[in-house]
């Protein structure tokens, strides 16, 4: 801004200097013409007389008749030149269109294209009409700069595609919350791996595995248990360790065991890396808190239903105030079996669960 103001002031002062240098020459021309008119040929009887004015009067005349600086600047264009060439007009039309570009991704493309076209026509006008080499060079530089920005913006607007399973996760969980594909790709950059689990393979072992990741089930089913007693089942597009996201450090251990009921695939994020990545983006942080909070509520509802089957009793150790996780159920022999509720959870998500294999509904529950 200071550079623009300095250039404007310099141009005004230069223009005024050019105008004021012309005024003394005009006064000298007038004085010369008056002296010439006073001279009479020698053939006349009257001798030629010279026009003489006092010095003080000359000073006064020159002071009073000299216009002010602003009058000279404002009225120096006594006659306007003809309208400029069509290239000049088209260039300014493109500049006007670029200034009307909206503040969107398409608007950024519109802005850069308009500026490039305007500079191109302005350079053609300077080259073919006015023959200004400096104007041609400046407009060439402007075209190059805008082309670089145009290319970068066009690169950012390219379609972003994900793997089929990742695409399903995006459509099911993140797109309804208006998370863009670019933002979701940023989240995927914190991914550790996609882990393949065989049937009956443990993902996490109770009080052995550290809570250092955030895991989302892509396919298959996993059962969460504690002390070899099933608590609930985790289905696709649900998190395995959402309760540990809130208030549990990476140095703590899982208080439950997680085992695959069938061949499953799990998307695993670096937990600390993901938290650091979304910490600078309040929107993504709110999205993850919402999704994981909703997942925790879903798990608590499942566990509450499981506890209701066991007559709502808690273990004696929990009643005594020992620090235990919330996902606990009655031990075997203290109430009716809870496997029926797990079968109901399976049926609620997969109507063909009975064909895949029915869990034995007995009062004495066997480990899954």
Short mmCIF file of C-alpha atoms in Angstrom, two decimals:
data_model
loop_
_atom_site.label_atom_id
_atom_site.label_comp_id
_atom_site.label_asym_id
_atom_site.label_seq_id
_atom_site.Cartn_x
_atom_site.Cartn_y
_atom_site.Cartn_z
CA UNK A 1 0.00 0.00 0.00
CA UNK A 2 2.83 2.40 0.86
CA UNK A 3 4.45 1.61 -2.48
CA UNK A 4 1.24 2.47 -4.34
CA UNK A 5 0.82 5.76 -2.44
CA UNK A 6 4.47 6.69 -3.10
CA UNK A 7 4.10 5.99 -6.81
CA UNK A 8 0.90 8.08 -6.96
CA UNK A 9 2.53 11.05 -5.21
CA UNK A 10 5.61 10.82 -7.42
CA UNK A 11 3.44 10.85 -10.56
CA UNK A 12 1.48 13.90 -9.37
CA UNK A 13 4.63 15.85 -8.50
CA UNK A 14 6.25 14.97 -11.81
CA UNK A 15 3.17 16.12 -13.71
CA UNK A 16 3.07 19.41 -11.83
CA UNK A 17 6.75 20.03 -12.51
CA UNK A 18 6.17 19.49 -16.22
CA UNK A 19 3.32 21.97 -16.20
CA UNK A 20 5.08 24.66 -14.17
CA UNK A 21 8.14 24.53 -16.42
CA UNK A 22 5.93 25.44 -19.34
CA UNK A 23 4.46 28.62 -17.72
CA UNK A 24 7.70 30.76 -17.69
CA UNK A 25 8.20 30.10 -21.38
CA UNK A 26 4.65 31.24 -22.04
CA UNK A 27 5.29 34.52 -20.15
CA UNK A 28 8.54 35.13 -22.04
CA UNK A 29 6.72 34.63 -25.35
CA UNK A 30 4.10 37.18 -24.36
CA UNK A 31 6.76 39.76 -23.37
CA UNK A 32 8.62 39.24 -26.64
CA UNK A 33 5.47 39.82 -28.66
CA UNK A 34 4.73 43.05 -26.82
CA UNK A 35 8.23 44.41 -27.44
CA UNK A 36 7.92 43.54 -31.12
CA UNK A 37 4.64 45.43 -31.48
CA UNK A 38 6.10 48.60 -29.99
CA UNK A 39 8.71 48.95 -32.70
CA UNK A 40 7.69 51.35 -35.57
CA UNK A 41 9.41 51.75 -38.88
CA UNK A 42 11.91 54.66 -39.06
CA UNK A 43 9.96 56.34 -41.85
CA UNK A 44 7.39 57.61 -39.35
CA UNK A 45 7.72 60.93 -37.48
CA UNK A 46 7.15 59.46 -34.09
CA UNK A 47 10.06 57.76 -32.48
CA UNK A 48 9.51 54.23 -31.22
CA UNK A 49 8.70 54.03 -27.55
CA UNK A 50 9.49 51.11 -25.29
CA UNK A 51 7.02 49.66 -22.92
CA UNK A 52 8.54 49.87 -19.51
CA UNK A 53 7.02 48.75 -16.28
CA UNK A 54 8.40 49.14 -12.81
CA UNK A 55 10.17 46.15 -11.43
CA UNK A 56 7.80 45.93 -8.54
CA UNK A 57 4.85 45.90 -10.93
CA UNK A 58 6.39 43.08 -12.92
CA UNK A 59 6.81 41.09 -9.77
CA UNK A 60 3.24 41.75 -8.78
CA UNK A 61 1.95 40.80 -12.20
CA UNK A 62 3.92 37.59 -12.25
CA UNK A 63 2.72 36.67 -8.78
CA UNK A 64 -0.95 37.45 -9.34
CA UNK A 65 -1.20 35.97 -12.82
CA UNK A 66 0.58 32.67 -12.07
CA UNK A 67 -2.05 29.98 -11.39
CA UNK A 68 -1.85 27.73 -8.36
CA UNK A 69 -0.33 24.27 -8.45
CA UNK A 70 -3.65 22.48 -8.08
CA UNK A 71 -5.29 24.59 -10.82
CA UNK A 72 -2.50 23.63 -13.20
CA UNK A 73 -2.89 19.96 -12.30
CA UNK A 74 -6.66 19.86 -12.53
CA UNK A 75 -6.95 21.86 -15.77
CA UNK A 76 -3.87 20.72 -17.66
CA UNK A 77 -5.97 18.46 -19.98
CA UNK A 78 -7.44 21.10 -22.27
CA UNK A 79 -8.31 18.46 -24.85
CA UNK A 80 -8.90 14.74 -24.30
CA UNK A 81 -7.36 12.19 -26.60
CA UNK A 82 -9.47 9.71 -28.60
CA UNK A 83 -10.67 6.48 -27.00
CA UNK A 84 -7.99 3.78 -26.75
CA UNK A 85 -7.70 0.68 -28.92
CA UNK A 86 -10.09 -2.26 -28.60
CA UNK A 87 -7.33 -4.34 -26.92
CA UNK A 88 -7.21 -1.81 -24.08
CA UNK A 89 -11.00 -1.97 -23.62
CA UNK A 90 -11.14 -5.79 -23.66
CA UNK A 91 -8.29 -5.97 -21.12
CA UNK A 92 -10.19 -3.78 -18.68
CA UNK A 93 -13.38 -5.79 -19.21
CA UNK A 94 -11.52 -8.95 -18.15
CA UNK A 95 -10.11 -7.12 -15.13
CA UNK A 96 -13.62 -6.07 -14.15
CA UNK A 97 -14.89 -9.65 -14.47
CA UNK A 98 -12.02 -10.97 -12.35
CA UNK A 99 -12.82 -8.51 -9.57
CA UNK A 100 -16.41 -9.84 -9.49
CA UNK A 101 -15.27 -13.43 -8.82
CA UNK A 102 -16.97 -15.04 -5.77
CA UNK A 103 -14.99 -16.34 -2.81
CA UNK A 104 -15.21 -20.04 -3.71
CA UNK A 105 -12.97 -22.63 -5.36
CA UNK A 106 -14.55 -21.92 -8.74
CA UNK A 107 -14.25 -18.20 -8.00
CA UNK A 108 -10.49 -18.56 -7.51
CA UNK A 109 -10.20 -20.19 -10.95
CA UNK A 110 -12.40 -17.43 -12.40
CA UNK A 111 -10.20 -14.75 -10.78
CA UNK A 112 -6.93 -16.16 -12.15
CA UNK A 113 -8.30 -16.73 -15.66
CA UNK A 114 -9.72 -13.19 -15.79
CA UNK A 115 -6.43 -11.67 -14.67
CA UNK A 116 -4.44 -13.71 -17.21
CA UNK A 117 -6.73 -12.69 -20.07
CA UNK A 118 -6.68 -9.04 -18.99
CA UNK A 119 -2.88 -8.99 -18.80
CA UNK A 120 -2.66 -10.75 -22.18
CA UNK A 121 -4.79 -8.13 -23.95
CA UNK A 122 -3.01 -5.34 -22.09
CA UNK A 123 0.32 -6.71 -23.32
CA UNK A 124 -1.00 -6.97 -26.88
CA UNK A 125 -2.13 -3.35 -26.67
CA UNK A 126 1.29 -2.24 -25.40
CA UNK A 127 3.07 -4.27 -28.10
CA UNK A 128 1.00 -3.61 -31.22
CA UNK A 129 -0.45 -0.14 -30.53
CA UNK A 130 1.72 1.85 -28.13
CA UNK A 131 5.05 -0.04 -28.55
CA UNK A 132 5.83 0.05 -24.81
CA UNK A 133 8.42 -2.62 -24.09
CA UNK A 134 8.26 -2.20 -20.30
CA UNK A 135 4.47 -2.68 -20.32
CA UNK A 136 4.87 -5.87 -22.36
CA UNK A 137 7.41 -7.24 -19.87
CA UNK A 138 5.33 -6.37 -16.82
CA UNK A 139 2.20 -7.99 -18.26
CA UNK A 140 4.19 -11.11 -19.16
CA UNK A 141 5.35 -11.40 -15.55
CA UNK A 142 1.76 -10.97 -14.32
CA UNK A 143 0.55 -13.72 -16.67
CA UNK A 144 3.23 -16.11 -15.40
CA UNK A 145 2.41 -15.47 -11.73
CA UNK A 146 -1.33 -15.94 -12.24
CA UNK A 147 -0.74 -19.11 -14.26
CA UNK A 148 1.19 -20.62 -11.33
CA UNK A 149 -1.67 -19.85 -8.94
CA UNK A 150 -4.21 -21.13 -11.46
CA UNK A 151 -2.35 -24.43 -11.81
CA UNK A 152 -2.12 -24.90 -8.04
CA UNK A 153 -5.82 -24.15 -7.52
CA UNK A 154 -6.78 -26.47 -10.35
CA UNK A 155 -4.63 -29.20 -8.77
CA UNK A 156 -6.43 -28.79 -5.44
CA UNK A 157 -9.80 -29.14 -7.17
CA UNK A 158 -8.99 -32.50 -8.69
CA UNK A 159 -11.36 -35.32 -7.61
CA UNK A 160 -10.13 -37.22 -4.53
CA UNK A 161 -10.97 -40.92 -4.52
CA UNK A 162 -10.54 -43.50 -1.78
CA UNK A 163 -10.46 -47.27 -1.58
CA UNK A 164 -13.89 -48.90 -1.59
CA UNK A 165 -13.92 -49.63 2.15
CA UNK A 166 -12.56 -46.18 3.02
CA UNK A 167 -15.11 -44.59 0.69
CA UNK A 168 -17.92 -46.36 2.56
CA UNK A 169 -16.58 -45.03 5.87
CA UNK A 170 -16.46 -41.50 4.48
CA UNK A 171 -20.01 -41.68 3.12
CA UNK A 172 -21.41 -43.23 6.29
CA UNK A 173 -19.70 -41.21 9.02
CA UNK A 174 -17.97 -38.07 7.74
CA UNK A 175 -19.82 -36.79 4.69
CA UNK A 176 -23.14 -36.31 6.56
CA UNK A 177 -21.23 -33.98 8.90
CA UNK A 178 -19.99 -31.95 5.89
CA UNK A 179 -16.38 -33.07 6.12
CA UNK A 180 -14.73 -32.45 2.76
CA UNK A 181 -12.69 -35.10 0.99
CA UNK A 182 -9.59 -32.99 1.43
CA UNK A 183 -10.15 -32.87 5.20
CA UNK A 184 -10.82 -36.61 5.34
CA UNK A 185 -7.64 -37.27 3.38
CA UNK A 186 -5.78 -35.24 5.98
CA UNK A 187 -7.24 -37.53 8.64
CA UNK A 188 -6.17 -40.61 6.67
CA UNK A 189 -2.59 -39.35 6.61
CA UNK A 190 -2.46 -40.23 10.33
CA UNK A 191 -3.40 -43.84 9.57
CA UNK A 192 -1.04 -46.53 10.85
CA UNK A 193 -2.32 -49.48 8.81
CA UNK A 194 -5.32 -51.59 7.91
CA UNK A 195 -5.09 -54.68 10.07
CA UNK A 196 -6.48 -58.02 8.92
CA UNK A 197 -7.78 -60.27 11.69
CA UNK A 198 -8.54 -63.96 11.36
CA UNK A 199 -11.39 -65.64 13.17
CA UNK A 200 -10.76 -65.84 16.96
CA UNK A 201 -7.67 -63.66 16.66
CA UNK A 202 -7.19 -61.17 19.50
CA UNK A 203 -6.97 -57.50 18.63
CA UNK A 204 -6.43 -56.32 22.21
CA UNK A 205 -5.68 -58.29 25.38
CA UNK A 206 -7.05 -57.17 28.71
CA UNK A 207 -4.43 -55.34 30.84
CA UNK A 208 -1.70 -56.22 28.33
CA UNK A 209 -2.28 -54.12 25.21
CA UNK A 210 -1.62 -50.38 25.47
CA UNK A 211 -4.18 -47.82 24.37
CA UNK A 212 -2.07 -46.13 21.68
CA UNK A 213 -4.41 -46.22 18.69
CA UNK A 214 -7.90 -45.47 17.43
CA UNK A 215 -9.48 -48.34 15.52
CA UNK A 216 -12.50 -48.49 13.23
CA UNK A 217 -14.03 -51.74 12.00
CA UNK A 218 -14.19 -51.84 8.20
CA UNK A 219 -15.63 -55.34 7.83
CA UNK A 220 -16.43 -58.31 10.02
CA UNK A 221 -17.49 -58.48 13.66
CA UNK A 222 -15.54 -58.37 16.92
CA UNK A 223 -16.65 -59.18 20.46
CA UNK A 224 -15.60 -57.19 23.52
CA UNK A 225 -15.21 -59.20 26.72
CA UNK A 226 -13.94 -58.81 30.25
CA UNK A 227 -12.80 -61.65 32.48
CA UNK A 228 -13.84 -63.97 29.64
CA UNK A 229 -17.41 -62.68 29.76
CA UNK A 230 -18.84 -61.10 26.60
CA UNK A 231 -20.03 -57.51 26.90
CA UNK A 232 -21.10 -56.43 23.42
CA UNK A 233 -20.33 -56.84 19.74
CA UNK A 234 -18.68 -54.25 17.48
CA UNK A 235 -19.99 -54.10 13.92
CA UNK A 236 -18.61 -52.40 10.77
CA UNK A 237 -18.28 -48.60 10.87
CA UNK A 238 -18.02 -48.66 14.68
CA UNK A 239 -14.96 -47.98 16.78
CA UNK A 240 -13.24 -50.55 18.96
CA UNK A 241 -11.71 -48.16 21.45
CA UNK A 242 -13.94 -45.08 21.43
CA UNK A 243 -14.34 -45.05 25.27
CA UNK A 244 -10.55 -44.80 25.62
CA UNK A 245 -10.47 -41.69 23.39
CA UNK A 246 -11.78 -39.57 26.26
CA UNK A 247 -9.45 -39.13 29.21
CA UNK A 248 -7.22 -42.18 28.74
CA UNK A 249 -3.51 -41.73 28.01
CA UNK A 250 -1.41 -43.88 25.70
CA UNK A 251 0.42 -45.33 28.71
CA UNK A 252 -2.75 -47.02 29.99
CA UNK A 253 -3.85 -50.52 29.11
CA UNK A 254 -7.08 -51.92 27.77
CA UNK A 255 -9.48 -53.04 30.50
CA UNK A 256 -11.25 -55.36 28.06
CA UNK A 257 -10.27 -57.94 25.48
CA UNK A 258 -11.30 -57.65 21.84
CA UNK A 259 -11.47 -60.72 19.61
CA UNK A 260 -12.60 -61.25 16.02
CA UNK A 261 -15.71 -63.41 15.60
CA UNK A 262 -14.93 -63.78 11.89
CA UNK A 263 -12.39 -62.53 9.40
CA UNK A 264 -12.30 -58.78 9.88
CA UNK A 265 -10.47 -55.71 8.69
CA UNK A 266 -9.73 -52.83 11.05
CA UNK A 267 -8.53 -49.32 10.18
CA UNK A 268 -5.94 -48.24 12.77
CA UNK A 269 -4.88 -44.63 13.38
CA UNK A 270 -1.91 -43.34 15.35
CA UNK A 271 -3.89 -41.90 18.22
CA UNK A 272 -1.48 -39.16 19.35
CA UNK A 273 -0.64 -38.20 15.78
CA UNK A 274 -4.32 -37.91 14.94
CA UNK A 275 -5.02 -35.75 17.98
CA UNK A 276 -2.16 -33.42 17.10
CA UNK A 277 -3.36 -33.23 13.50
CA UNK A 278 -6.93 -32.22 14.33
CA UNK A 279 -5.96 -29.99 17.25
CA UNK A 280 -5.40 -27.04 14.89
CA UNK A 281 -8.78 -27.60 13.20
CA UNK A 282 -11.67 -26.93 15.56
CA UNK A 283 -14.17 -28.30 13.05
CA UNK A 284 -12.46 -31.70 12.70
CA UNK A 285 -11.99 -31.89 16.44
CA UNK A 286 -15.71 -31.32 16.96
CA UNK A 287 -16.51 -33.93 14.30
CA UNK A 288 -14.40 -36.61 15.99
CA UNK A 289 -15.78 -35.78 19.42
CA UNK A 290 -19.31 -36.11 18.01
CA UNK A 291 -18.70 -39.39 16.16
CA UNK A 292 -16.81 -41.02 19.03
CA UNK A 293 -19.24 -39.71 21.64
CA UNK A 294 -22.14 -41.18 19.69
CA UNK A 295 -20.25 -44.47 19.43
CA UNK A 296 -19.68 -44.52 23.21
CA UNK A 297 -23.39 -43.95 23.85
CA UNK A 298 -24.21 -46.84 21.51
CA UNK A 299 -21.84 -49.13 23.42
CA UNK A 300 -23.23 -48.06 26.80
CA UNK A 301 -26.75 -48.86 25.61
CA UNK A 302 -25.61 -52.32 24.55
CA UNK A 303 -23.86 -52.92 27.89
CA UNK A 304 -26.86 -51.61 29.83
CA UNK A 305 -29.05 -54.10 28.03
CA UNK A 306 -26.56 -56.84 28.85
CA UNK A 307 -26.51 -55.83 32.52
CA UNK A 308 -30.30 -55.86 32.62
CA UNK A 309 -30.20 -59.54 31.65
CA UNK A 310 -27.95 -60.18 34.67
CA UNK A 311 -30.56 -58.54 37.01
CA UNK A 312 -28.60 -55.29 37.12
CA UNK A 313 -26.11 -56.48 39.76
CA UNK A 314 -22.53 -55.32 39.73
CA UNK A 315 -19.53 -57.28 40.95
CA UNK A 316 -18.69 -56.96 44.65
CA UNK A 317 -15.36 -55.35 43.85
CA UNK A 318 -17.12 -52.54 41.97
CA UNK A 319 -19.60 -52.00 44.84
CA UNK A 320 -16.68 -51.62 47.23
CA UNK A 321 -15.41 -48.69 45.18
CA UNK A 322 -12.52 -50.34 43.37
CA UNK A 323 -11.58 -48.51 40.20
CA UNK A 324 -13.06 -50.69 37.46
CA UNK A 325 -14.27 -49.89 33.95
CA UNK A 326 -17.92 -49.27 33.28
CA UNK A 327 -18.20 -52.12 30.79
CA UNK A 328 -18.75 -54.90 33.35
CA UNK A 329 -21.42 -57.57 33.80
CA UNK A 330 -22.46 -60.13 36.38
CA UNK A 331 -20.24 -63.16 36.72
CA UNK A 332 -21.45 -66.59 35.70
CA UNK A 333 -23.94 -68.18 38.04
CA UNK A 334 -25.33 -64.90 39.39
CA UNK A 335 -28.16 -64.54 36.92
CA UNK A 336 -29.56 -65.67 33.58
CA UNK A 337 -27.23 -65.99 30.61
CA UNK A 338 -26.31 -62.89 28.57
CA UNK A 339 -25.53 -64.65 25.30
CA UNK A 340 -29.14 -64.25 24.24
CA UNK A 341 -28.69 -60.48 24.25
CA UNK A 342 -25.58 -60.84 22.12
CA UNK A 343 -27.57 -62.91 19.66
CA UNK A 344 -30.15 -60.15 19.64
CA UNK A 345 -27.42 -57.61 18.86
CA UNK A 346 -26.33 -59.79 15.97
CA UNK A 347 -29.88 -60.08 14.68
CA UNK A 348 -30.42 -56.31 14.95
CA UNK A 349 -27.58 -55.72 12.49
CA UNK A 350 -27.51 -58.95 10.47
CA UNK A 351 -30.79 -60.87 9.96
CA UNK A 352 -28.77 -63.89 8.76
CA UNK A 353 -26.77 -64.10 11.98
CA UNK A 354 -28.54 -67.33 12.97
CA UNK A 355 -27.24 -68.97 9.83
CA UNK A 356 -23.68 -67.90 10.58
CA UNK A 357 -23.74 -69.66 13.93
CA UNK A 358 -25.86 -69.39 17.05
CA UNK A 359 -24.31 -68.77 20.45
CA UNK A 360 -25.39 -71.31 22.99
CA UNK A 361 -28.00 -69.80 25.29
CA UNK A 362 -27.33 -71.39 28.66
CA UNK A 363 -27.07 -70.08 32.15
CA UNK A 364 -23.47 -71.22 32.31
CA UNK A 365 -21.71 -69.12 29.69
CA UNK A 366 -18.62 -70.36 27.98
CA UNK A 367 -15.89 -67.95 26.79
CA UNK A 368 -16.29 -66.71 23.26
#
